[in-house]
PDB file of C-alpha atoms in Angstrom:
ATOM      1  CA  ALA A 832     -17.237  37.785  10.530  1.00  0.00           C
ATOM      2  CA  GLN A 833     -14.906  37.876   7.606  1.00  0.00           C
ATOM      3  CA  SER A 834     -11.156  37.982   7.949  1.00  0.00           C
ATOM      4  CA  VAL A 835      -8.053  37.628   5.810  1.00  0.00           C
ATOM      5  CA  THR A 836      -4.674  36.266   6.861  1.00  0.00           C
ATOM      6  CA  GLN A 837      -1.609  36.789   4.736  1.00  0.00           C
ATOM      7  CA  LEU A 838       1.255  34.534   5.750  1.00  0.00           C
ATOM      8  CA  GLY A 839       4.524  36.409   5.741  1.00  0.00           C
ATOM      9  CA  SER A 840       4.742  40.162   5.990  1.00  0.00           C
ATOM     10  CA  HIS A 841       7.856  40.090   3.802  1.00  0.00           C
ATOM     11  CA  VAL A 842       8.803  37.750   0.967  1.00  0.00           C
ATOM     12  CA  SER A 843      12.096  37.934  -0.903  1.00  0.00           C
ATOM     13  CA  VAL A 844      12.748  36.181  -4.213  1.00  0.00           C
ATOM     14  CA  SER A 845      15.416  36.342  -6.880  1.00  0.00           C
ATOM     15  CA  GLU A 846      14.623  37.770 -10.278  1.00  0.00           C
ATOM     16  CA  GLY A 847      13.272  34.954 -12.441  1.00  0.00           C
ATOM     17  CA  ALA A 848      12.183  32.832  -9.492  1.00  0.00           C
ATOM     18  CA  LEU A 849       8.665  31.737  -8.619  1.00  0.00           C
ATOM     19  CA  VAL A 850       6.571  34.168  -6.600  1.00  0.00           C
ATOM     20  CA  LEU A 851       4.145  32.675  -4.077  1.00  0.00           C
ATOM     21  CA  LEU A 852       2.164  34.916  -1.746  1.00  0.00           C
ATOM     22  CA  ARG A 853      -0.178  33.136   0.637  1.00  0.00           C
ATOM     23  CA  CYS A 854      -3.671  34.176   1.625  1.00  0.00           C
ATOM     24  CA  ASN A 855      -6.269  32.430   3.750  1.00  0.00           C
ATOM     25  CA  TYR A 856      -9.708  33.825   4.429  1.00  0.00           C
ATOM     26  CA  SER A 857     -12.726  33.140   6.553  1.00  0.00           C
ATOM     27  CA  SER A 858     -16.238  33.906   5.437  1.00  0.00           C
ATOM     28  CA  SER A 859     -19.626  32.580   6.410  1.00  0.00           C
ATOM     29  CA  VAL A 860     -20.999  33.075   2.903  1.00  0.00           C
ATOM     30  CA  PRO A 861     -19.482  32.507  -0.539  1.00  0.00           C
ATOM     31  CA  PRO A 862     -16.910  35.230  -0.916  1.00  0.00           C
ATOM     32  CA  TYR A 863     -15.526  37.362  -3.635  1.00  0.00           C
ATOM     33  CA  LEU A 864     -11.734  37.335  -3.404  1.00  0.00           C
ATOM     34  CA  PHE A 865      -9.248  39.894  -4.648  1.00  0.00           C
ATOM     35  CA  TRP A 866      -5.556  40.591  -4.899  1.00  0.00           C
ATOM     36  CA  TYR A 867      -4.374  44.194  -5.060  1.00  0.00           C
ATOM     37  CA  VAL A 868      -0.897  45.655  -5.549  1.00  0.00           C
ATOM     38  CA  GLN A 869       0.275  48.930  -4.048  1.00  0.00           C
ATOM     39  CA  TYR A 870       3.393  50.799  -5.112  1.00  0.00           C
ATOM     40  CA  PRO A 871       4.918  53.411  -2.776  1.00  0.00           C
ATOM     41  CA  ASN A 872       2.744  56.492  -2.289  1.00  0.00           C
ATOM     42  CA  GLN A 873       0.091  55.186  -4.638  1.00  0.00           C
ATOM     43  CA  GLY A 874      -3.387  53.756  -4.326  1.00  0.00           C
ATOM     44  CA  LEU A 875      -4.278  50.121  -4.818  1.00  0.00           C
ATOM     45  CA  GLN A 876      -4.509  48.487  -8.213  1.00  0.00           C
ATOM     46  CA  LEU A 877      -6.513  45.335  -8.806  1.00  0.00           C
ATOM     47  CA  LEU A 878      -4.406  42.384  -9.963  1.00  0.00           C
ATOM     48  CA  LEU A 879      -7.183  39.806 -10.202  1.00  0.00           C
ATOM     49  CA  LYS A 880     -10.431  38.694  -8.649  1.00  0.00           C
ATOM     50  CA  TYR A 881     -12.457  35.552  -8.110  1.00  0.00           C
ATOM     51  CA  THR A 882     -16.224  35.817  -8.194  1.00  0.00           C
ATOM     52  CA  THR A 883     -17.723  32.608  -9.562  1.00  0.00           C
ATOM     53  CA  GLY A 884     -16.819  29.927 -12.063  1.00  0.00           C
ATOM     54  CA  ALA A 885     -13.273  28.857 -12.831  1.00  0.00           C
ATOM     55  CA  THR A 886     -11.220  28.623  -9.672  1.00  0.00           C
ATOM     56  CA  LEU A 887      -7.932  29.475 -11.397  1.00  0.00           C
ATOM     57  CA  VAL A 888      -7.961  33.174 -12.093  1.00  0.00           C
ATOM     58  CA  LYS A 889      -5.489  34.981 -14.303  1.00  0.00           C
ATOM     59  CA  GLY A 890      -4.684  38.619 -13.754  1.00  0.00           C
ATOM     60  CA  ILE A 891      -2.455  41.362 -15.009  1.00  0.00           C
ATOM     61  CA  ASN A 892       1.339  41.278 -15.181  1.00  0.00           C
ATOM     62  CA  GLY A 893       1.453  37.478 -15.370  1.00  0.00           C
ATOM     63  CA  PHE A 894      -0.070  36.849 -11.933  1.00  0.00           C
ATOM     64  CA  GLU A 895      -2.631  34.182 -11.202  1.00  0.00           C
ATOM     65  CA  ALA A 896      -4.417  32.815  -8.142  1.00  0.00           C
ATOM     66  CA  GLU A 897      -6.375  29.692  -7.340  1.00  0.00           C
ATOM     67  CA  PHE A 898      -9.467  29.623  -5.155  1.00  0.00           C
ATOM     68  CA  LYS A 899      -9.466  26.505  -2.998  1.00  0.00           C
ATOM     69  CA  LYS A 900     -12.672  26.347  -1.015  1.00  0.00           C
ATOM     70  CA  SER A 901     -11.654  23.279   1.009  1.00  0.00           C
ATOM     71  CA  GLU A 902      -8.504  25.057   2.171  1.00  0.00           C
ATOM     72  CA  THR A 903     -10.113  28.522   2.346  1.00  0.00           C
ATOM     73  CA  SER A 904      -7.106  29.789   0.431  1.00  0.00           C
ATOM     74  CA  PHE A 905      -6.455  32.157  -2.458  1.00  0.00           C
ATOM     75  CA  HIS A 906      -2.697  32.118  -2.989  1.00  0.00           C
ATOM     76  CA  LEU A 907      -1.103  34.420  -5.573  1.00  0.00           C
ATOM     77  CA  THR A 908       1.600  33.112  -7.903  1.00  0.00           C
ATOM     78  CA  LYS A 909       3.795  34.271 -10.749  1.00  0.00           C
ATOM     79  CA  PRO A 910       6.167  31.879 -12.502  1.00  0.00           C
ATOM     80  CA  SER A 911       9.033  34.327 -12.949  1.00  0.00           C
ATOM     81  CA  ALA A 912       9.601  37.412 -10.814  1.00  0.00           C
ATOM     82  CA  HIS A 913      10.615  40.709 -12.356  1.00  0.00           C
ATOM     83  CA  MET A 914      12.240  43.629 -10.599  1.00  0.00           C
ATOM     84  CA  SER A 915       9.146  45.707 -11.297  1.00  0.00           C
ATOM     85  CA  ASP A 916       7.046  43.294  -9.198  1.00  0.00           C
ATOM     86  CA  ALA A 917       8.582  44.677  -6.011  1.00  0.00           C
ATOM     87  CA  ALA A 918       5.622  46.187  -4.157  1.00  0.00           C
ATOM     88  CA  GLU A 919       3.101  45.532  -1.393  1.00  0.00           C
ATOM     89  CA  TYR A 920       0.396  42.980  -2.143  1.00  0.00           C
ATOM     90  CA  PHE A 921      -2.953  42.787  -0.406  1.00  0.00           C
ATOM     91  CA  CYS A 922      -5.442  39.939  -0.377  1.00  0.00           C
ATOM     92  CA  ALA A 923      -9.056  40.959   0.234  1.00  0.00           C
ATOM     93  CA  VAL A 924     -12.480  39.392   0.688  1.00  0.00           C
ATOM     94  CA  ARG A 925     -15.963  40.750   0.137  1.00  0.00           C
ATOM     95  CA  ASN A 926     -19.295  39.118   0.796  1.00  0.00           C
ATOM     96  CA  THR A 927     -21.485  38.419  -2.182  1.00  0.00           C
ATOM     97  CA  GLY A 928     -24.123  41.121  -1.961  1.00  0.00           C
ATOM     98  CA  GLY A 929     -21.979  43.293   0.287  1.00  0.00           C
ATOM     99  CA  PHE A 930     -19.724  46.233  -0.426  1.00  0.00           C
ATOM    100  CA  LYS A 931     -17.347  46.325   2.500  1.00  0.00           C
ATOM    101  CA  THR A 932     -13.980  44.883   1.528  1.00  0.00           C
ATOM    102  CA  ILE A 933     -11.825  43.301   4.212  1.00  0.00           C
ATOM    103  CA  PHE A 934      -8.096  43.452   3.527  1.00  0.00           C
ATOM    104  CA  GLY A 935      -5.230  41.428   4.854  1.00  0.00           C
ATOM    105  CA  ALA A 936      -2.235  43.131   6.452  1.00  0.00           C
ATOM    106  CA  GLY A 937      -0.248  42.875   3.249  1.00  0.00           C
ATOM    107  CA  THR A 938       2.920  41.161   2.063  1.00  0.00           C
ATOM    108  CA  ARG A 939       5.853  43.194   0.867  1.00  0.00           C
ATOM    109  CA  LEU A 940       7.609  41.500  -2.045  1.00  0.00           C
ATOM    110  CA  PHE A 941      11.319  42.118  -2.553  1.00  0.00           C
ATOM    111  CA  VAL A 942      12.965  41.034  -5.810  1.00  0.00           C
ATOM    112  CA  LYS A 943      16.737  40.545  -5.807  1.00  0.00           C
ATOM    113  CA  ALA A 944      18.814  40.965  -8.931  1.00  0.00           C
TER     114      ALA A 944
ATOM    115  CA  ASP B1488      -8.233  58.235 -18.449  1.00  0.00           C
ATOM    116  CA  THR B1489      -9.730  60.055 -15.456  1.00  0.00           C
ATOM    117  CA  GLY B1490      -9.442  57.842 -12.425  1.00  0.00           C
ATOM    118  CA  VAL B1491     -10.339  58.553  -8.824  1.00  0.00           C
ATOM    119  CA  SER B1492      -8.687  61.729  -7.606  1.00  0.00           C
ATOM    120  CA  GLN B1493      -8.062  62.869  -4.059  1.00  0.00           C
ATOM    121  CA  ASP B1494      -7.068  66.226  -2.670  1.00  0.00           C
ATOM    122  CA  PRO B1495      -4.814  67.053  -0.958  1.00  0.00           C
ATOM    123  CA  ARG B1496      -2.251  64.311  -1.372  1.00  0.00           C
ATOM    124  CA  HIS B1497      -0.529  65.247   1.847  1.00  0.00           C
ATOM    125  CA  LYS B1498      -1.746  67.120   4.913  1.00  0.00           C
ATOM    126  CA  ILE B1499       0.198  68.010   8.033  1.00  0.00           C
ATOM    127  CA  THR B1500      -1.834  69.428  10.870  1.00  0.00           C
ATOM    128  CA  LYS B1501      -1.505  70.081  14.550  1.00  0.00           C
ATOM    129  CA  ARG B1502      -3.411  68.066  17.093  1.00  0.00           C
ATOM    130  CA  GLY B1503      -6.826  69.533  17.744  1.00  0.00           C
ATOM    131  CA  GLN B1504      -7.260  71.082  14.311  1.00  0.00           C
ATOM    132  CA  ASN B1505      -9.984  70.098  11.854  1.00  0.00           C
ATOM    133  CA  VAL B1506      -9.132  68.724   8.415  1.00  0.00           C
ATOM    134  CA  THR B1507     -11.210  67.981   5.338  1.00  0.00           C
ATOM    135  CA  PHE B1508     -10.330  65.731   2.425  1.00  0.00           C
ATOM    136  CA  ARG B1509     -11.992  65.564  -0.955  1.00  0.00           C
ATOM    137  CA  CYS B1510     -12.535  62.635  -3.282  1.00  0.00           C
ATOM    138  CA  ASP B1511     -13.707  62.822  -6.886  1.00  0.00           C
ATOM    139  CA  PRO B1512     -14.827  59.401  -8.133  1.00  0.00           C
ATOM    140  CA  ILE B1513     -14.858  58.148 -11.690  1.00  0.00           C
ATOM    141  CA  SER B1514     -17.687  60.068 -13.300  1.00  0.00           C
ATOM    142  CA  GLU B1515     -20.065  57.206 -14.080  1.00  0.00           C
ATOM    143  CA  HIS B1516     -19.575  55.498 -10.706  1.00  0.00           C
ATOM    144  CA  ASN B1517     -22.362  55.954  -8.231  1.00  0.00           C
ATOM    145  CA  ARG B1518     -20.764  54.056  -5.356  1.00  0.00           C
ATOM    146  CA  LEU B1519     -18.037  55.600  -3.252  1.00  0.00           C
ATOM    147  CA  TYR B1520     -16.001  54.215  -0.359  1.00  0.00           C
ATOM    148  CA  TRP B1521     -13.565  55.582   2.203  1.00  0.00           C
ATOM    149  CA  TYR B1522     -10.818  53.471   3.751  1.00  0.00           C
ATOM    150  CA  ARG B1523      -8.049  54.229   6.235  1.00  0.00           C
ATOM    151  CA  GLN B1524      -4.620  52.630   5.980  1.00  0.00           C
ATOM    152  CA  THR B1525      -2.072  52.838   8.774  1.00  0.00           C
ATOM    153  CA  LEU B1526       1.580  51.958   8.371  1.00  0.00           C
ATOM    154  CA  GLY B1527       2.156  48.269   7.818  1.00  0.00           C
ATOM    155  CA  GLN B1528      -1.533  47.443   7.610  1.00  0.00           C
ATOM    156  CA  GLY B1529      -4.094  46.879   4.930  1.00  0.00           C
ATOM    157  CA  PRO B1530      -6.859  49.396   4.298  1.00  0.00           C
ATOM    158  CA  GLU B1531      -9.743  49.394   6.788  1.00  0.00           C
ATOM    159  CA  PHE B1532     -13.268  50.184   5.647  1.00  0.00           C
ATOM    160  CA  LEU B1533     -14.712  53.441   6.998  1.00  0.00           C
ATOM    161  CA  THR B1534     -17.887  54.183   5.074  1.00  0.00           C
ATOM    162  CA  TYR B1535     -19.815  53.634   1.844  1.00  0.00           C
ATOM    163  CA  PHE B1536     -22.136  55.819  -0.243  1.00  0.00           C
ATOM    164  CA  GLN B1537     -24.578  54.875  -2.933  1.00  0.00           C
ATOM    165  CA  ASN B1538     -25.292  58.110  -4.733  1.00  0.00           C
ATOM    166  CA  GLU B1539     -25.748  60.644  -1.922  1.00  0.00           C
ATOM    167  CA  ALA B1540     -26.922  58.120   0.667  1.00  0.00           C
ATOM    168  CA  GLN B1541     -24.450  56.926   3.270  1.00  0.00           C
ATOM    169  CA  LEU B1542     -25.431  53.263   3.594  1.00  0.00           C
ATOM    170  CA  GLU B1543     -22.798  51.778   5.843  1.00  0.00           C
ATOM    171  CA  LYS B1544     -20.422  53.121   8.487  1.00  0.00           C
ATOM    172  CA  SER B1545     -17.695  51.348  10.370  1.00  0.00           C
ATOM    173  CA  ARG B1546     -17.390  51.598  14.128  1.00  0.00           C
ATOM    174  CA  LEU B1547     -13.947  53.036  13.323  1.00  0.00           C
ATOM    175  CA  LEU B1548     -15.769  56.182  12.200  1.00  0.00           C
ATOM    176  CA  SER B1549     -16.040  57.926  15.553  1.00  0.00           C
ATOM    177  CA  ASP B1550     -18.177  60.981  16.121  1.00  0.00           C
ATOM    178  CA  ARG B1551     -15.178  63.145  15.200  1.00  0.00           C
ATOM    179  CA  PHE B1552     -15.388  61.810  11.658  1.00  0.00           C
ATOM    180  CA  SER B1553     -18.058  62.801   9.185  1.00  0.00           C
ATOM    181  CA  ALA B1554     -18.409  62.036   5.512  1.00  0.00           C
ATOM    182  CA  GLU B1555     -20.732  63.571   2.973  1.00  0.00           C
ATOM    183  CA  ARG B1556     -21.515  63.140  -0.666  1.00  0.00           C
ATOM    184  CA  PRO B1557     -23.801  65.973  -1.686  1.00  0.00           C
ATOM    185  CA  LYS B1558     -25.538  65.450  -5.022  1.00  0.00           C
ATOM    186  CA  GLY B1559     -23.953  62.035  -5.331  1.00  0.00           C
ATOM    187  CA  SER B1560     -20.785  63.284  -6.983  1.00  0.00           C
ATOM    188  CA  PHE B1561     -17.643  64.170  -5.018  1.00  0.00           C
ATOM    189  CA  SER B1562     -17.299  63.276  -1.360  1.00  0.00           C
ATOM    190  CA  THR B1563     -15.642  64.919   1.625  1.00  0.00           C
ATOM    191  CA  LEU B1564     -14.277  63.342   4.761  1.00  0.00           C
ATOM    192  CA  GLU B1565     -13.854  65.663   7.734  1.00  0.00           C
ATOM    193  CA  ILE B1566     -11.984  64.909  10.910  1.00  0.00           C
ATOM    194  CA  GLN B1567     -12.627  67.236  13.821  1.00  0.00           C
ATOM    195  CA  ARG B1568     -10.240  67.763  16.735  1.00  0.00           C
ATOM    196  CA  THR B1569      -7.549  65.609  15.160  1.00  0.00           C
ATOM    197  CA  GLU B1570      -5.508  63.267  17.322  1.00  0.00           C
ATOM    198  CA  GLN B1571      -2.101  61.733  16.660  1.00  0.00           C
ATOM    199  CA  GLY B1572      -3.803  58.374  16.194  1.00  0.00           C
ATOM    200  CA  ASP B1573      -5.588  59.789  13.154  1.00  0.00           C
ATOM    201  CA  SER B1574      -2.291  59.872  11.258  1.00  0.00           C
ATOM    202  CA  ALA B1575      -2.812  57.521   8.325  1.00  0.00           C
ATOM    203  CA  MET B1576      -3.416  57.295   4.612  1.00  0.00           C
ATOM    204  CA  TYR B1577      -7.056  57.939   3.730  1.00  0.00           C
ATOM    205  CA  LEU B1578      -8.084  56.137   0.560  1.00  0.00           C
ATOM    206  CA  CYS B1579     -11.156  56.721  -1.542  1.00  0.00           C
ATOM    207  CA  ALA B1580     -12.532  54.212  -4.023  1.00  0.00           C
ATOM    208  CA  SER B1581     -15.467  54.119  -6.392  1.00  0.00           C
ATOM    209  CA  SER B1582     -17.375  51.490  -8.317  1.00  0.00           C
ATOM    210  CA  ARG B1583     -20.286  51.356 -10.690  1.00  0.00           C
ATOM    211  CA  GLU B1584     -23.763  50.261  -9.775  1.00  0.00           C
ATOM    212  CA  GLY B1585     -24.668  46.633  -9.924  1.00  0.00           C
ATOM    213  CA  ASP B1586     -23.173  43.457  -8.598  1.00  0.00           C
ATOM    214  CA  SER B1587     -20.918  43.808  -5.593  1.00  0.00           C
ATOM    215  CA  ALA B1588     -18.276  41.894  -7.549  1.00  0.00           C
ATOM    216  CA  TYR B1589     -17.558  45.002  -9.535  1.00  0.00           C
ATOM    217  CA  GLU B1590     -14.058  46.346  -9.076  1.00  0.00           C
ATOM    218  CA  GLN B1591     -13.469  49.195  -6.669  1.00  0.00           C
ATOM    219  CA  TYR B1592     -11.072  51.695  -8.224  1.00  0.00           C
ATOM    220  CA  PHE B1593      -8.819  53.399  -5.713  1.00  0.00           C
ATOM    221  CA  GLY B1594      -7.480  56.913  -5.665  1.00  0.00           C
ATOM    222  CA  PRO B1595      -3.883  57.769  -4.702  1.00  0.00           C
ATOM    223  CA  GLY B1596      -4.854  58.605  -1.132  1.00  0.00           C
ATOM    224  CA  THR B1597      -4.387  61.529   1.230  1.00  0.00           C
ATOM    225  CA  ARG B1598      -1.620  61.072   3.752  1.00  0.00           C
ATOM    226  CA  LEU B1599      -2.452  62.791   7.034  1.00  0.00           C
ATOM    227  CA  THR B1600       0.201  63.546   9.625  1.00  0.00           C
ATOM    228  CA  VAL B1601      -0.954  64.919  12.972  1.00  0.00           C
ATOM    229  CA  THR B1602       1.812  66.526  15.007  1.00  0.00           C
TER     230      THR B1602
END
């Protein structure tokens, strides 16, 4: 069975500091991996996804993530946090050939001025 | 830009009542998904349609829940005899046909409160 673990339900950084949100997954088949962002009272927006090929994936708003198969990780990073990055972030996994997406519990990012 | 729309955005109902939510996917998308999100958790998969066919259902979808997608366009999710544990955000998403890597586009959700 697939599962996603996000380490840290809350992460707080200062504006301009590095953002690192951790995600580990388990999957018995090669996975597709996703990061979504959710602002209050809104749906989810895709930040980036890994399907095949290059393991370093760049997304919107300056975010990127690296797929590390040996560590079963897909951590999300951004070099310099902005106040507008404050939101809830979800890591998700989907089987290749499947359509059910499994989400982690989410990490709420706080950005301090 | 017409994204996924959901109606209503908020619903307050009394325990035991029936409720129905509607989802309108992006027009060229033939795949549609329902998820449930409770406070402090990520979305949980409920069910998936390809055109009008319901191809996968989660065990979370008890017999009080039913989803339809007549004519393969909009979809409805009905909850009968609501319980307080049904209080959650119900999210709809859609994607186009093809590889399962295609992005699922999410609607804004319907927040259900059962009193």
